[in-house]
Amino acid sequence: MSAAPGSKGKVLLAYSGGLDTSCILVWLIDQGYEVLAYMANVGQEEDFEEAREKALKVGASKVFIEDLRRELVEELVFPTIQANAVYETVYLLGTSVARPVIARSQVKIAQQEGCTHVSHGCTGKGNDQVRFELAYYALDPKLQVIAPWRIPEFYQRFPGRNALLAYAAEKGIPVSQTPSKPWSTDENLFHISYEAGILEDPNVTPPKDMWKLTVDPEDAPNTPERITITFKEGKPVRVTNESDGTDVTDPLDLFLYLNTVARRNGVGRIDIVENRFIGIKSRGCYETPGGTILRAAHIDLEGLVLDREVRAYRDEHITPVFGKIMYNGLYFSPEGDLLTKMVPLTQTNVNGSVRVKLYKGSLSIDGRWSDTETLYDMEQSSMDVQGDFEPTDSEGFIKIQSIRLKKWGAKFQK
């Protein structure tokens, strides 16, 4: 028997417009909650107005659609590039970086609307439930969380898609006639992920029509495309296309343009098996077009302008930890706060430009320069010009470095 709507309080639901969250919205109303729907525009291809109408039709008292694309790029994507952060050496954190801005906006609206609860449609086996809920609790410890896919009453009633479809029919929930894909996706302007379904077998080759963002590398243009990316303090500030003269400087437009050129050249695909935070291995396929270009160019420029010891310290103590914190959903934490303040300190000298060639799914660096940083000295590095480096100084350097090695090697001569 349904409880009176609103008798249990007010809940702000992270809503996608899909079957799962539409059923969750109605189910929460049946449980006695007043439900407000919240959607975050983080660059996914979505008809937000259609989703708004659907949420209102099935019972949401209010719908909030927030455009978070710019803050995602400026506050999360660019700092992640500055840190060269990845998870398990290859995953570029595309899903992870969007979660902090989505959760922060959801909490802010919940507070403004006097909500007692927030809710989401994350599964009980995935990382996102952890990412969202740790953010909720860090940003407002008083908020209560409803996670339907961890409530036995819910997941036992809806063991699969057919049960959700039956409930939708019973409750008059509109259902898209688009056939269900045999995998699940999550999309934002940084990337798209594909997992579950047929992809759960790690030896199944993804079908060609699965990849949504990038052209198949084999079908990409036969002529390379060349761009120049300019960085200031480790953040991209300009992209220039050497072929057609396109010049972009606005942070959001710049990133979207990088996505465009990467997509048409088939750049940014990976297929991996990773370790989820909760302890389960998961196979995921990802497209991160613009992010792949940016990270490669940023790493290359650092070789030219970044001090050796600063780079080594960052690579050992900041980069891997930053990636792990982002992946595990600990951006809003004492350690997350510390690291986000440390990253810019490593980037003050990362100023210059990198020339990048894109061709059939690959990228390579054509060259790099800096008008302000002088760590690289052509004369000093040259094998043809002595410059101010005295070769005989190397003899003393080698002798000092060899002291302990001679002692180590001597014990094998006895």
Short mmCIF file of N, CA, C and O in Angstrom, two decimals, residues 289-383:
data_model
loop_
_atom_site.label_atom_id
_atom_site.label_comp_id
_atom_site.label_asym_id
_atom_site.label_seq_id
_atom_site.Cartn_x
_atom_site.Cartn_y
_atom_site.Cartn_z
N PRO A 289 38.43 11.50 -26.41
CA PRO A 289 39.13 12.10 -27.56
C PRO A 289 39.99 13.31 -27.22
O PRO A 289 41.23 13.26 -27.33
N GLY A 290 39.37 14.41 -26.79
CA GLY A 290 40.15 15.61 -26.50
C GLY A 290 41.11 15.42 -25.34
O GLY A 290 42.23 15.94 -25.34
N GLY A 291 40.69 14.67 -24.34
CA GLY A 291 41.54 14.44 -23.18
C GLY A 291 42.82 13.69 -23.51
O GLY A 291 43.88 13.93 -22.94
N THR A 292 42.72 12.75 -24.47
CA THR A 292 43.90 12.00 -24.89
C THR A 292 44.94 12.92 -25.52
O THR A 292 46.14 12.82 -25.25
N ILE A 293 44.47 13.85 -26.36
CA ILE A 293 45.39 14.81 -26.98
C ILE A 293 46.03 15.71 -25.93
O ILE A 293 47.25 15.91 -25.91
N LEU A 294 45.19 16.26 -25.05
CA LEU A 294 45.70 17.20 -24.06
C LEU A 294 46.75 16.58 -23.16
O LEU A 294 47.78 17.19 -22.87
N ARG A 295 46.48 15.38 -22.67
CA ARG A 295 47.43 14.76 -21.74
C ARG A 295 48.77 14.49 -22.43
O ARG A 295 49.83 14.75 -21.85
N ALA A 296 48.73 13.99 -23.65
CA ALA A 296 49.98 13.71 -24.37
C ALA A 296 50.77 14.99 -24.61
O ALA A 296 52.00 15.02 -24.44
N ALA A 297 50.09 16.07 -25.00
CA ALA A 297 50.78 17.33 -25.26
C ALA A 297 51.34 17.93 -23.97
O ALA A 297 52.46 18.47 -23.96
N HIS A 298 50.58 17.83 -22.90
CA HIS A 298 51.02 18.38 -21.61
C HIS A 298 52.26 17.66 -21.10
O HIS A 298 53.23 18.29 -20.65
N ILE A 299 52.25 16.34 -21.17
CA ILE A 299 53.41 15.56 -20.72
C ILE A 299 54.63 15.93 -21.55
O ILE A 299 55.75 16.07 -21.02
N ASP A 300 54.44 16.09 -22.85
CA ASP A 300 55.57 16.43 -23.72
C ASP A 300 56.16 17.79 -23.35
O ASP A 300 57.39 17.94 -23.25
N LEU A 301 55.30 18.78 -23.14
CA LEU A 301 55.80 20.11 -22.80
C LEU A 301 56.56 20.11 -21.48
O LEU A 301 57.56 20.81 -21.34
N GLU A 302 56.09 19.31 -20.53
CA GLU A 302 56.79 19.25 -19.25
C GLU A 302 58.24 18.78 -19.41
O GLU A 302 59.12 19.20 -18.65
N GLY A 303 58.48 17.91 -20.38
CA GLY A 303 59.86 17.48 -20.62
C GLY A 303 60.77 18.64 -20.97
O GLY A 303 61.97 18.62 -20.66
N LEU A 304 60.21 19.66 -21.61
CA LEU A 304 61.00 20.82 -22.03
C LEU A 304 61.19 21.84 -20.91
O LEU A 304 62.27 22.42 -20.77
N VAL A 305 60.15 22.06 -20.09
CA VAL A 305 60.15 23.23 -19.21
C VAL A 305 60.13 22.93 -17.71
O VAL A 305 60.37 23.84 -16.91
N LEU A 306 59.85 21.70 -17.32
CA LEU A 306 59.68 21.42 -15.89
C LEU A 306 60.97 20.93 -15.27
O LEU A 306 61.67 20.07 -15.82
N ASP A 307 61.30 21.47 -14.11
CA ASP A 307 62.50 21.05 -13.38
C ASP A 307 62.47 19.54 -13.10
O ASP A 307 61.42 18.99 -12.76
N ARG A 308 63.62 18.91 -13.23
CA ARG A 308 63.70 17.46 -13.09
C ARG A 308 63.19 16.96 -11.75
O ARG A 308 62.41 16.02 -11.67
N GLU A 309 63.59 17.59 -10.67
CA GLU A 309 63.21 17.10 -9.34
C GLU A 309 61.75 17.41 -9.01
O GLU A 309 61.08 16.63 -8.34
N VAL A 310 61.27 18.56 -9.50
CA VAL A 310 59.84 18.87 -9.31
C VAL A 310 58.99 17.84 -10.04
O VAL A 310 58.01 17.32 -9.50
N ARG A 311 59.42 17.52 -11.26
CA ARG A 311 58.65 16.54 -12.05
C ARG A 311 58.70 15.17 -11.39
O ARG A 311 57.67 14.48 -11.30
N ALA A 312 59.86 14.76 -10.90
CA ALA A 312 59.99 13.45 -10.27
C ALA A 312 59.14 13.37 -9.00
O ALA A 312 58.47 12.36 -8.74
N TYR A 313 59.15 14.45 -8.21
CA TYR A 313 58.35 14.46 -6.98
C TYR A 313 56.86 14.39 -7.32
O TYR A 313 56.11 13.62 -6.71
N ARG A 314 56.43 15.20 -8.29
CA ARG A 314 55.02 15.19 -8.69
C ARG A 314 54.62 13.81 -9.20
O ARG A 314 53.57 13.28 -8.84
N ASP A 315 55.46 13.21 -10.06
CA ASP A 315 55.13 11.92 -10.66
C ASP A 315 55.03 10.82 -9.61
O ASP A 315 54.23 9.89 -9.75
N GLU A 316 55.83 10.92 -8.57
CA GLU A 316 55.84 9.86 -7.54
C GLU A 316 54.80 10.08 -6.46
O GLU A 316 54.14 9.14 -6.02
N HIS A 317 54.62 11.34 -6.04
CA HIS A 317 53.80 11.61 -4.85
C HIS A 317 52.44 12.24 -5.13
O HIS A 317 51.57 12.22 -4.26
N ILE A 318 52.25 12.82 -6.31
CA ILE A 318 50.99 13.53 -6.59
C ILE A 318 50.19 12.83 -7.68
O ILE A 318 49.00 12.53 -7.48
N THR A 319 50.80 12.55 -8.82
CA THR A 319 50.07 11.99 -9.95
C THR A 319 49.31 10.71 -9.61
O THR A 319 48.09 10.64 -9.83
N PRO A 320 49.97 9.68 -9.06
CA PRO A 320 49.22 8.44 -8.80
C PRO A 320 48.17 8.59 -7.70
O PRO A 320 47.10 7.99 -7.77
N VAL A 321 48.47 9.41 -6.70
CA VAL A 321 47.52 9.59 -5.60
C VAL A 321 46.33 10.40 -6.07
O VAL A 321 45.18 10.11 -5.70
N PHE A 322 46.57 11.43 -6.88
CA PHE A 322 45.48 12.23 -7.43
C PHE A 322 44.53 11.35 -8.24
O PHE A 322 43.30 11.43 -8.11
N GLY A 323 45.10 10.48 -9.08
CA GLY A 323 44.28 9.58 -9.88
C GLY A 323 43.45 8.64 -9.03
O GLY A 323 42.27 8.40 -9.30
N LYS A 324 44.07 8.12 -7.98
CA LYS A 324 43.36 7.18 -7.09
C LYS A 324 42.24 7.89 -6.34
O LYS A 324 41.14 7.35 -6.18
N ILE A 325 42.51 9.10 -5.88
CA ILE A 325 41.50 9.87 -5.15
C ILE A 325 40.31 10.18 -6.06
O ILE A 325 39.14 10.05 -5.66
N MET A 326 40.58 10.58 -7.29
CA MET A 326 39.50 10.87 -8.22
C MET A 326 38.69 9.61 -8.51
O MET A 326 37.46 9.63 -8.50
N TYR A 327 39.37 8.51 -8.76
CA TYR A 327 38.69 7.26 -9.10
C TYR A 327 37.82 6.77 -7.95
O TYR A 327 36.70 6.28 -8.14
N ASN A 328 38.33 6.90 -6.72
CA ASN A 328 37.64 6.37 -5.55
C ASN A 328 36.58 7.32 -4.99
O ASN A 328 35.93 6.98 -4.00
N GLY A 329 36.43 8.49 -5.57
CA GLY A 329 35.40 9.40 -5.12
C GLY A 329 35.76 10.21 -3.89
O GLY A 329 34.88 10.61 -3.12
N LEU A 330 37.04 10.50 -3.72
CA LEU A 330 37.49 11.22 -2.53
C LEU A 330 37.98 12.63 -2.86
O LEU A 330 38.84 13.17 -2.18
N TYR A 331 37.40 13.22 -3.90
CA TYR A 331 37.76 14.59 -4.25
C TYR A 331 37.45 15.54 -3.10
O TYR A 331 38.25 16.41 -2.76
N PHE A 332 36.28 15.37 -2.48
CA PHE A 332 35.91 16.18 -1.32
C PHE A 332 36.37 15.46 -0.06
O PHE A 332 35.62 14.72 0.58
N SER A 333 37.64 15.63 0.26
CA SER A 333 38.24 14.99 1.43
C SER A 333 39.46 15.81 1.83
O SER A 333 39.94 16.64 1.05
N PRO A 334 39.99 15.62 3.03
CA PRO A 334 41.21 16.36 3.41
C PRO A 334 42.35 16.14 2.43
O PRO A 334 43.05 17.09 2.05
N GLU A 335 42.55 14.89 2.02
CA GLU A 335 43.65 14.61 1.10
C GLU A 335 43.36 15.16 -0.30
O GLU A 335 44.27 15.61 -1.00
N GLY A 336 42.08 15.12 -0.70
CA GLY A 336 41.72 15.70 -1.99
C GLY A 336 41.95 17.20 -2.00
O GLY A 336 42.45 17.77 -2.98
N ASP A 337 41.59 17.86 -0.91
CA ASP A 337 41.80 19.30 -0.79
C ASP A 337 43.28 19.64 -0.85
O ASP A 337 43.70 20.60 -1.52
N LEU A 338 44.10 18.84 -0.17
CA LEU A 338 45.54 19.07 -0.17
C LEU A 338 46.13 18.93 -1.58
O LEU A 338 46.88 19.80 -2.04
N LEU A 339 45.77 17.87 -2.26
CA LEU A 339 46.35 17.61 -3.57
C LEU A 339 45.91 18.64 -4.61
O LEU A 339 46.71 19.04 -5.46
N THR A 340 44.66 19.07 -4.56
CA THR A 340 44.21 20.07 -5.53
C THR A 340 44.93 21.40 -5.33
O THR A 340 45.04 22.19 -6.28
N LYS A 341 45.42 21.64 -4.13
CA LYS A 341 46.20 22.85 -3.88
C LYS A 341 47.67 22.67 -4.28
O LYS A 341 48.36 23.64 -4.62
N MET A 342 48.15 21.42 -4.25
CA MET A 342 49.54 21.16 -4.60
C MET A 342 49.79 21.15 -6.10
O MET A 342 50.84 21.59 -6.57
N VAL A 343 48.83 20.66 -6.86
CA VAL A 343 49.03 20.52 -8.31
C VAL A 343 49.44 21.83 -8.97
O VAL A 343 50.43 21.87 -9.73
N PRO A 344 48.75 22.95 -8.73
CA PRO A 344 49.15 24.20 -9.40
C PRO A 344 50.58 24.64 -9.06
O PRO A 344 51.22 25.30 -9.89
N LEU A 345 51.07 24.28 -7.88
CA LEU A 345 52.43 24.67 -7.50
C LEU A 345 53.47 24.00 -8.38
O LEU A 345 54.58 24.52 -8.53
N THR A 346 53.12 22.86 -8.98
CA THR A 346 54.07 22.17 -9.86
C THR A 346 54.01 22.70 -11.29
O THR A 346 54.81 22.28 -12.13
N GLN A 347 53.08 23.61 -11.57
CA GLN A 347 52.80 23.97 -12.96
C GLN A 347 53.17 25.42 -13.32
O GLN A 347 52.91 25.85 -14.44
N THR A 348 53.77 26.15 -12.42
CA THR A 348 54.03 27.57 -12.68
C THR A 348 54.94 27.78 -13.89
O THR A 348 54.85 28.83 -14.55
N ASN A 349 55.81 26.82 -14.20
CA ASN A 349 56.73 26.97 -15.32
C ASN A 349 56.30 26.19 -16.57
O ASN A 349 57.05 26.13 -17.55
N VAL A 350 55.12 25.59 -16.53
CA VAL A 350 54.67 24.81 -17.69
C VAL A 350 53.98 25.74 -18.67
O VAL A 350 52.76 25.81 -18.77
N ASN A 351 54.82 26.49 -19.37
CA ASN A 351 54.37 27.50 -20.33
C ASN A 351 55.04 27.24 -21.68
O ASN A 351 56.27 27.13 -21.75
N GLY A 352 54.24 27.15 -22.72
CA GLY A 352 54.81 26.90 -24.04
C GLY A 352 53.78 26.27 -24.95
O GLY A 352 52.59 26.19 -24.63
N SER A 353 54.24 25.84 -26.11
CA SER A 353 53.34 25.30 -27.13
C SER A 353 53.85 23.96 -27.65
O SER A 353 55.08 23.72 -27.68
N VAL A 354 52.92 23.11 -28.05
CA VAL A 354 53.24 21.78 -28.56
C VAL A 354 52.52 21.58 -29.88
O VAL A 354 51.32 21.87 -30.00
N ARG A 355 53.25 21.10 -30.88
CA ARG A 355 52.65 20.80 -32.19
C ARG A 355 52.33 19.31 -32.25
O ARG A 355 53.20 18.47 -32.02
N VAL A 356 51.08 19.01 -32.56
CA VAL A 356 50.58 17.63 -32.51
C VAL A 356 50.07 17.20 -33.88
O VAL A 356 49.36 17.96 -34.55
N LYS A 357 50.41 15.98 -34.27
CA LYS A 357 49.90 15.39 -35.51
C LYS A 357 48.92 14.28 -35.16
O LYS A 357 49.22 13.38 -34.38
N LEU A 358 47.72 14.34 -35.78
CA LEU A 358 46.69 13.33 -35.57
C LEU A 358 46.52 12.54 -36.86
O LEU A 358 46.35 13.12 -37.93
N TYR A 359 46.53 11.21 -36.73
CA TYR A 359 46.44 10.40 -37.94
C TYR A 359 45.94 9.00 -37.63
O TYR A 359 46.60 8.25 -36.91
N LYS A 360 44.76 8.68 -38.10
CA LYS A 360 44.20 7.32 -38.04
C LYS A 360 44.32 6.66 -36.66
O LYS A 360 44.89 5.59 -36.50
N GLY A 361 43.79 7.34 -35.65
CA GLY A 361 43.74 6.77 -34.31
C GLY A 361 44.96 7.01 -33.46
O GLY A 361 44.98 6.65 -32.28
N SER A 362 46.00 7.61 -34.02
CA SER A 362 47.22 7.85 -33.26
C SER A 362 47.53 9.34 -33.21
O SER A 362 47.00 10.13 -34.00
N LEU A 363 48.37 9.70 -32.28
CA LEU A 363 48.88 11.07 -32.26
C LEU A 363 50.37 11.03 -31.99
O LEU A 363 50.87 10.14 -31.30
N SER A 364 51.07 11.97 -32.56
CA SER A 364 52.51 12.09 -32.34
C SER A 364 52.85 13.56 -32.21
O SER A 364 52.11 14.44 -32.64
N ILE A 365 53.99 13.82 -31.60
CA ILE A 365 54.43 15.19 -31.36
C ILE A 365 55.40 15.61 -32.45
O ILE A 365 56.42 14.96 -32.67
N ASP A 366 55.07 16.71 -33.13
CA ASP A 366 55.94 17.23 -34.19
C ASP A 366 57.00 18.19 -33.65
O ASP A 366 58.02 18.41 -34.30
N GLY A 367 56.74 18.80 -32.50
CA GLY A 367 57.70 19.74 -31.94
C GLY A 367 57.10 20.50 -30.77
O GLY A 367 55.90 20.39 -30.49
N ARG A 368 57.95 21.23 -30.08
CA ARG A 368 57.50 22.03 -28.93
C ARG A 368 58.46 23.18 -28.71
O ARG A 368 59.64 23.11 -29.09
N TRP A 369 57.95 24.27 -28.10
CA TRP A 369 58.81 25.42 -27.78
C TRP A 369 58.21 26.21 -26.63
O TRP A 369 57.03 26.09 -26.33
N SER A 370 59.04 27.03 -26.03
CA SER A 370 58.58 27.96 -24.99
C SER A 370 59.27 29.29 -25.18
O SER A 370 60.50 29.34 -25.37
N ASP A 371 58.50 30.37 -25.12
CA ASP A 371 59.06 31.71 -25.25
C ASP A 371 59.53 32.27 -23.92
O ASP A 371 60.18 33.31 -23.88
N THR A 372 59.21 31.59 -22.81
CA THR A 372 59.52 32.15 -21.48
C THR A 372 60.42 31.26 -20.63
O THR A 372 61.13 31.77 -19.76
N GLU A 373 60.40 29.96 -20.86
CA GLU A 373 61.17 29.04 -20.00
C GLU A 373 62.50 28.70 -20.66
O GLU A 373 62.57 28.49 -21.86
N THR A 374 63.55 28.64 -19.85
CA THR A 374 64.91 28.52 -20.40
C THR A 374 65.69 27.32 -19.85
O THR A 374 66.92 27.29 -19.95
N LEU A 375 65.01 26.33 -19.29
CA LEU A 375 65.73 25.17 -18.78
C LEU A 375 66.45 24.42 -19.90
O LEU A 375 67.54 23.89 -19.71
N TYR A 376 65.82 24.38 -21.07
CA TYR A 376 66.47 23.71 -22.20
C TYR A 376 67.38 24.71 -22.89
O TYR A 376 66.95 25.77 -23.34
N ASP A 377 68.68 24.34 -22.99
CA ASP A 377 69.69 25.19 -23.60
C ASP A 377 70.28 24.42 -24.78
O ASP A 377 70.97 23.42 -24.59
N MET A 378 70.02 24.90 -26.00
CA MET A 378 70.46 24.16 -27.18
C MET A 378 71.97 24.01 -27.23
O MET A 378 72.50 22.95 -27.58
N GLU A 379 72.70 25.06 -26.87
CA GLU A 379 74.16 24.97 -26.90
C GLU A 379 74.67 23.98 -25.86
O GLU A 379 75.55 23.18 -26.11
N GLN A 380 74.06 24.04 -24.67
CA GLN A 380 74.50 23.16 -23.59
C GLN A 380 74.21 21.70 -23.93
O GLN A 380 74.95 20.80 -23.57
N SER A 381 73.09 21.46 -24.64
CA SER A 381 72.71 20.09 -24.97
C SER A 381 73.42 19.56 -26.21
O SER A 381 73.45 18.35 -26.43
N SER A 382 73.97 20.45 -27.02
CA SER A 382 74.53 20.05 -28.31
C SER A 382 75.78 19.19 -28.15
O SER A 382 76.61 19.41 -27.26
N MET A 383 75.90 18.20 -29.05
CA MET A 383 77.12 17.38 -29.12
C MET A 383 78.18 18.04 -29.99
O MET A 383 79.30 17.57 -30.08
#
